[in-house]
Amino acid sequence: KKRKKRSLQDFVEGIQAGNLVVLSQAITLIESKQAKHQELAQQIIEKCLPESGRSLRIGLTGTPGVGKSTFIDSFGQVLLKEDRRLAVLAIDPSSQVTKGSILGDKTRMETLSVHPNVFIRPSAAGESLGGVARKTRESIILCEAAGFDTIIVETVGVGQSEVAVHSMVDFFLLLLLPNSGDELQGIKRGVMEMADLIAINKADGENIPAAKLAKKQCRNGLHLFPPKPSNWIATAEICSALEQQGLTKVWQHILSYQNQTSINGYFQQHRQEQAQYWLEESIGEQLKNLFFKHPKIKDKFDETKDRVVAGTLSPFKAGELLMQLFLNGL
Ligand code: GDP
């Protein structure tokens, strides 16, 4: 059975009609390593760009086990009641190591995943963080063109991925556990500082007192950070994804954030800054690719690296030498 290949127009029309099969196939093109696919993907993105940008983009992070997928499953119900259409995209560079996507697990978000107004897409396994991040950002554009007005970008809180997510969302939500007093010490200051809201999850049953204490500690901790450029004052709340408690409150915070930052102009300004950031990232990535693919560099790189590793050549000098070699060879 050979299926007719979709044309650029088929893709664009399908996406704009909200066809999830076509949307999914277009994202597969974005993720493909084949030059032909990538080229088509770029054309699709370009055509969809004018239809994009009208969603609310929410970043969600937290350590494995904190309840991210349970949270999205329950929080998604709140959104669906508000007639929102929800796309969930996951950034999971750790799958490179574990050889299986933590976020791609099929059993996650069981109730949501069958709903027609929901689209869930885990990131491609075996990708570098930069790669996944770029592709996720491009996927956001297609999801918006397909009519999704709420995008959740989820990431496992294991390091640099939060920064990547922060650079593509409007609002950043951090999930923590009750008894996170210790966790608060361990959690990177930077991640907490990025948060627009901290939700202490699993605030149910005998966890409630601990959750309330954690909320207080978080609020105190958040006070110590300098004011945000958005003028938004980050706070902490408790919730139970499992018992579906406190989720409406979380949604209200997100809506007031959108309202407040739309009025003070930050919402738009932030998106423009992000676009500029991704322009610079993209140039950096392309330059790096050109550099390492260059035959002169391929020739000399290993030898130079050995000298750097052996300590007979400084990394800076080596960088300069290789760059000179590259520029002369252009
Ligand atoms: P993720 O790794 O962050 O996506 O976490 P999961 O959503 O897979 O949840 C990890 C475990 O915590 C599961 O056994 C969930 O049932 C449980 N869990 C998630 N949310 C809650 C909650 O609000 N309360 C309680 N008691 N358990 C929860």
Coordinates of C-alpha atoms and ligand atoms in Angstrom, one line a residue:
K1 CA 0.0 0.0 0.0
K2 CA 1.7 3.2 -1.1
R3 CA 0.2 6.4 0.2
K4 CA 0.4 9.5 -1.9
K5 CA 2.9 12.0 -0.5
R6 CA 1.3 15.1 0.9
S7 CA 2.3 18.3 -0.8
L8 CA 3.2 21.5 1.0
Q9 CA -0.3 22.8 0.4
D10 CA -1.8 19.6 1.8
F11 CA 0.2 20.0 4.9
V12 CA -0.7 23.7 5.4
E13 CA -4.4 23.2 4.7
G14 CA -4.6 20.1 6.9
I15 CA -2.9 21.9 9.8
Q16 CA -5.0 25.0 9.4
A17 CA -8.1 22.8 9.4
G18 CA -7.0 21.3 12.7
N19 CA -6.3 17.8 11.3
L20 CA -4.3 16.2 14.1
V21 CA -3.0 13.4 11.8
V22 CA -1.5 16.0 9.4
L23 CA -0.2 18.1 12.4
S24 CA 1.5 15.0 13.8
Q25 CA 3.1 14.1 10.4
A26 CA 4.3 17.7 10.0
I27 CA 6.0 17.5 13.4
T28 CA 7.6 14.2 12.3
L29 CA 9.1 16.2 9.4
I30 CA 10.5 18.8 11.8
E31 CA 12.1 15.9 13.7
S32 CA 13.4 14.1 10.7
K33 CA 17.2 14.1 10.0
Q34 CA 16.6 13.9 6.2
A35 CA 17.4 17.2 4.4
K36 CA 14.4 16.8 2.1
H37 CA 12.1 16.5 5.1
Q38 CA 13.7 19.4 6.9
E39 CA 13.3 21.6 3.9
L40 CA 9.6 20.8 3.6
A41 CA 9.2 21.3 7.3
Q42 CA 10.7 24.8 7.1
Q43 CA 8.3 25.6 4.2
I44 CA 5.3 24.4 6.3
I45 CA 6.5 26.5 9.3
E46 CA 6.9 29.6 7.2
K47 CA 3.3 29.2 5.8
C48 CA 1.9 28.6 9.3
L49 CA 3.8 31.5 11.0
P50 CA 1.1 34.1 10.2
E51 CA -1.5 31.9 11.9
S52 CA 0.7 31.4 15.0
G53 CA 1.4 33.3 18.2
R54 CA -2.2 33.5 19.5
S55 CA -1.9 30.9 22.2
L56 CA -0.9 31.0 25.8
R57 CA 2.3 29.1 26.3
I58 CA 2.9 27.5 29.7
G59 CA 6.2 25.9 30.7
L60 CA 5.9 23.1 33.3
T61 CA 8.8 21.6 35.2
G62 CA 9.6 19.4 38.2
T63 CA 11.6 16.4 39.2
P64 CA 10.5 13.0 38.0
G65 CA 7.7 11.7 40.3
V66 CA 6.5 15.1 41.4
G67 CA 3.3 14.5 39.4
K68 CA 3.7 16.4 36.1
S69 CA 1.7 14.0 33.9
T70 CA -1.0 13.6 36.6
F71 CA -1.1 17.4 36.9
I72 CA -1.4 17.9 33.1
D73 CA -4.1 15.2 33.0
S74 CA -6.2 17.0 35.7
F75 CA -5.3 20.5 34.8
G76 CA -6.2 19.7 31.2
Q77 CA -9.8 19.0 32.4
V78 CA -10.0 22.5 33.9
L79 CA -8.9 23.9 30.5
L80 CA -11.3 21.8 28.6
K81 CA -14.2 23.1 30.7
E82 CA -13.1 26.5 29.7
D83 CA -13.4 25.4 26.1
R84 CA -9.7 25.7 25.5
R85 CA -7.8 23.5 23.1
L86 CA -4.7 22.1 24.6
A87 CA -1.4 20.9 23.1
V88 CA 1.2 19.3 25.3
L89 CA 4.8 19.1 24.0
A90 CA 7.5 17.5 26.0
I91 CA 11.2 18.3 26.2
D92 CA 13.1 15.3 27.4
P93 CA 16.8 15.2 26.5
S94 CA 17.4 12.6 29.3
S95 CA 15.9 10.0 27.0
Q96 CA 19.3 10.1 25.3
V97 CA 20.7 8.5 28.3
T98 CA 17.9 6.2 29.3
K99 CA 17.2 5.1 25.7
G100 CA 13.5 5.4 26.3
S101 CA 11.6 8.6 26.7
I102 CA 10.4 9.2 30.3
L103 CA 7.9 11.6 29.0
G104 CA 6.9 9.5 26.0
D105 CA 5.4 6.8 28.2
K106 CA 2.0 5.9 26.7
T107 CA 0.2 5.4 29.9
R108 CA 0.7 9.0 30.9
M109 CA -2.2 11.4 30.7
E110 CA -4.7 8.7 30.0
T111 CA -7.9 10.7 30.3
L112 CA -6.6 13.7 28.3
S113 CA -5.0 11.8 25.4
V114 CA -8.3 10.6 24.0
H115 CA -10.0 14.0 24.0
P116 CA -10.4 15.5 20.5
N117 CA -9.4 19.0 21.7
V118 CA -6.1 17.7 23.1
F119 CA -2.9 17.0 21.3
I120 CA 0.0 15.3 23.1
R121 CA 3.4 14.9 21.6
P122 CA 6.6 13.7 23.4
S123 CA 9.9 14.9 22.1
A124 CA 12.0 12.7 19.8
A125 CA 14.3 10.4 21.8
G126 CA 18.1 10.6 21.3
E127 CA 18.3 14.3 20.6
S128 CA 20.6 16.9 22.1
L129 CA 18.9 19.5 24.3
G130 CA 19.5 22.2 21.7
G131 CA 18.0 20.0 19.0
V132 CA 14.9 19.1 21.0
A133 CA 14.4 22.7 22.1
R134 CA 14.5 24.1 18.5
K135 CA 12.1 21.4 17.3
T136 CA 9.7 22.0 20.2
R137 CA 9.7 25.7 19.4
E138 CA 8.9 25.0 15.8
S139 CA 6.2 22.5 16.8
I140 CA 4.5 25.2 18.9
I141 CA 4.1 27.3 15.8
L142 CA 2.3 24.4 14.0
C143 CA 0.1 23.6 17.0
E144 CA -1.0 27.3 17.1
A145 CA -1.7 27.3 13.4
A146 CA -3.8 24.2 14.1
G147 CA -6.0 26.1 16.5
F148 CA -4.5 25.2 19.9
D149 CA -4.9 28.2 22.2
T150 CA -3.1 26.7 25.1
I151 CA 0.3 25.0 24.9
I152 CA 2.0 23.3 27.7
V153 CA 5.7 22.6 27.3
E154 CA 6.7 20.0 29.8
T155 CA 10.2 19.2 30.9
V156 CA 11.9 17.0 33.5
G157 CA 13.7 19.2 36.0
V158 CA 17.1 17.8 35.5
G159 CA 19.2 20.7 34.6
Q160 CA 19.5 22.9 31.5
S161 CA 16.2 22.0 30.0
E162 CA 14.3 24.5 32.1
V163 CA 16.3 27.3 30.6
A164 CA 15.4 26.1 27.1
V165 CA 11.7 25.8 28.1
H166 CA 11.7 29.2 29.8
S167 CA 12.9 30.7 26.5
M168 CA 9.8 29.6 24.6
V169 CA 6.9 30.1 27.0
D170 CA 5.0 33.0 28.5
F171 CA 4.5 31.6 31.9
F172 CA 6.7 29.2 33.9
L173 CA 5.2 26.8 36.4
L174 CA 7.3 24.8 38.8
L175 CA 5.9 21.8 40.6
L176 CA 7.4 20.8 44.0
L177 CA 6.7 18.2 46.5
P178 CA 5.6 18.7 50.1
N179 CA 8.6 18.2 52.4
S180 CA 10.6 20.1 49.8
G181 CA 12.5 21.9 52.5
D182 CA 15.5 19.8 51.6
E183 CA 14.6 20.0 48.0
L184 CA 14.5 23.7 48.2
Q185 CA 18.2 23.7 49.2
G186 CA 19.0 21.3 46.4
I187 CA 16.9 22.9 43.7
K188 CA 18.8 25.3 41.6
R189 CA 18.2 28.9 42.6
G190 CA 18.0 29.7 38.9
V191 CA 15.0 27.4 38.4
M192 CA 13.1 28.9 41.3
E193 CA 13.9 32.4 40.1
M194 CA 12.4 31.6 36.7
A195 CA 9.1 30.4 38.2
D196 CA 6.1 32.6 37.9
L197 CA 4.2 30.2 40.1
I198 CA 5.3 27.3 42.3
A199 CA 2.7 24.7 42.9
I200 CA 3.3 22.3 45.8
N201 CA 1.7 19.1 44.4
K202 CA 0.4 16.1 46.3
A203 CA -1.2 18.4 48.9
D204 CA -3.7 15.7 50.0
G205 CA -4.2 13.3 53.0
E206 CA -1.5 13.5 55.5
N207 CA 0.7 15.6 53.2
I208 CA -1.4 18.7 53.7
P209 CA 0.5 20.2 56.7
A210 CA 3.8 19.6 55.0
A211 CA 2.5 21.1 51.8
K212 CA 1.3 24.2 53.6
L213 CA 4.6 24.6 55.3
A214 CA 6.4 24.2 52.0
K215 CA 4.1 26.9 50.5
K216 CA 5.1 29.3 53.2
Q217 CA 8.8 28.5 52.8
C218 CA 8.5 29.0 49.0
R219 CA 6.7 32.3 49.4
N220 CA 9.4 33.5 51.7
G221 CA 12.1 32.3 49.4
L222 CA 10.5 34.0 46.4
H223 CA 10.5 37.3 48.2
L224 CA 14.3 37.3 48.3
F225 CA 14.6 37.5 44.5
P226 CA 14.8 40.8 42.8
P227 CA 11.6 42.0 41.0
K228 CA 10.9 40.4 37.7
P229 CA 11.1 42.4 34.4
S230 CA 7.4 41.4 34.0
N231 CA 6.6 43.1 37.3
W232 CA 4.7 39.9 38.1
I233 CA 5.0 38.8 41.7
A234 CA 5.7 35.1 41.8
T235 CA 3.9 33.2 44.5
A236 CA 3.3 29.6 45.7
E237 CA 0.1 27.6 46.1
I238 CA -0.7 24.0 47.1
C239 CA -2.6 21.6 44.9
S240 CA -3.4 17.9 44.4
A241 CA -3.3 16.7 40.9
L242 CA -4.6 13.3 42.0
E243 CA -7.7 14.7 43.9
Q244 CA -8.0 17.6 41.5
Q245 CA -7.7 20.3 44.1
G246 CA -6.3 23.8 43.7
L247 CA -6.0 23.5 40.0
T248 CA -8.5 26.3 39.2
K249 CA -6.5 28.6 41.4
V250 CA -3.4 27.8 39.4
W251 CA -5.3 28.6 36.2
Q252 CA -6.5 31.9 37.7
H253 CA -2.9 32.9 38.5
I254 CA -1.9 32.2 34.9
L255 CA -4.8 34.2 33.5
S256 CA -4.0 37.2 35.8
Y257 CA -0.4 36.9 34.6
Q258 CA -1.6 37.1 31.0
N259 CA -3.9 40.0 31.8
Q260 CA -1.3 42.0 33.8
T261 CA 1.5 41.5 31.3
S262 CA -0.7 42.3 28.4
I263 CA -1.6 45.6 29.9
N264 CA 2.0 46.5 30.9
G265 CA 3.3 45.4 27.5
Y266 CA 5.7 42.7 28.9
F267 CA 3.8 39.8 27.2
Q268 CA 4.6 41.1 23.7
Q269 CA 8.0 42.4 24.6
H270 CA 9.0 39.0 26.1
R271 CA 7.9 37.2 22.9
Q272 CA 10.0 39.6 20.8
E273 CA 13.0 39.0 23.1
Q274 CA 12.5 35.2 22.7
A275 CA 12.3 35.5 18.9
Q276 CA 15.6 37.4 19.0
Y277 CA 17.1 34.8 21.3
W278 CA 16.2 32.0 18.9
L279 CA 17.6 33.9 15.9
E280 CA 20.9 34.2 17.7
E281 CA 20.7 30.5 18.8
S282 CA 20.0 29.5 15.2
I283 CA 22.9 31.4 13.8
G284 CA 25.2 29.9 16.5
E285 CA 24.0 26.4 15.7
Q286 CA 24.5 26.9 11.9
L287 CA 27.9 28.4 12.3
K288 CA 29.0 25.5 14.6
N289 CA 27.7 23.0 12.1
L290 CA 29.5 24.7 9.2
F291 CA 32.7 24.8 11.3
F292 CA 32.7 21.2 12.3
K293 CA 31.7 19.9 8.9
H294 CA 34.5 21.8 7.1
P295 CA 37.1 19.4 5.7
K296 CA 40.0 21.5 7.0
I297 CA 38.6 21.3 10.5
K298 CA 37.8 17.6 10.2
D299 CA 41.4 17.1 9.3
K300 CA 42.9 19.0 12.1
F301 CA 40.4 18.8 14.9
D302 CA 41.5 15.6 16.6
E303 CA 45.2 16.4 16.5
T304 CA 44.5 19.8 18.0
K305 CA 42.2 18.4 20.6
D306 CA 44.8 15.9 21.7
R307 CA 47.3 18.7 22.2
V308 CA 44.7 20.6 24.2
V309 CA 43.9 17.6 26.3
A310 CA 47.6 16.9 26.9
G311 CA 48.0 20.4 28.1
T312 CA 50.6 21.4 25.4
L313 CA 48.2 23.9 23.8
S314 CA 45.8 26.2 25.5
P315 CA 42.1 25.7 24.5
F316 CA 41.8 29.4 23.6
K317 CA 44.9 29.4 21.4
A318 CA 43.6 26.2 19.8
G319 CA 40.2 27.7 19.1
E320 CA 41.9 30.7 17.5
L321 CA 44.1 28.5 15.3
L322 CA 41.2 26.3 14.1
M323 CA 39.0 29.4 13.5
Q324 CA 41.8 30.9 11.4
L325 CA 42.1 27.7 9.4
F326 CA 38.3 27.6 8.9
L327 CA 38.1 31.2 7.8
N328 CA 41.0 30.8 5.4
G329 CA 39.4 27.8 3.9
L330 CA 36.1 29.5 3.1
Ligands
GDP1 P1 5.9 12.8 36.8 O1 7.1 11.9 36.7 O2 6.3 14.1 37.3 O3 5.2 12.9 35.5 O4 4.9 12.2 37.9 P2 3.6 11.3 37.7 O5 2.5 12.2 37.3 O6 3.9 10.1 36.9 O7 3.3 10.9 39.2 C1 4.2 10.2 40.0 C2 3.4 9.5 41.1 O8 2.9 10.4 42.0 C3 2.2 8.6 40.6 O9 2.2 7.5 41.3 C4 1.0 9.5 40.8 O10 -0.1 8.8 41.0 C5 1.5 10.3 42.1 N1 0.8 11.6 42.2 C6 0.8 12.5 41.2 N2 0.0 13.6 41.6 C7 -0.3 13.3 42.9 C8 -1.1 14.0 43.9 O11 -1.6 15.1 43.7 N3 -1.3 13.4 45.1 C9 -0.8 12.2 45.4 N4 -1.0 11.7 46.6 N5 -0.1 11.5 44.5 C10 0.2 12.0 43.2

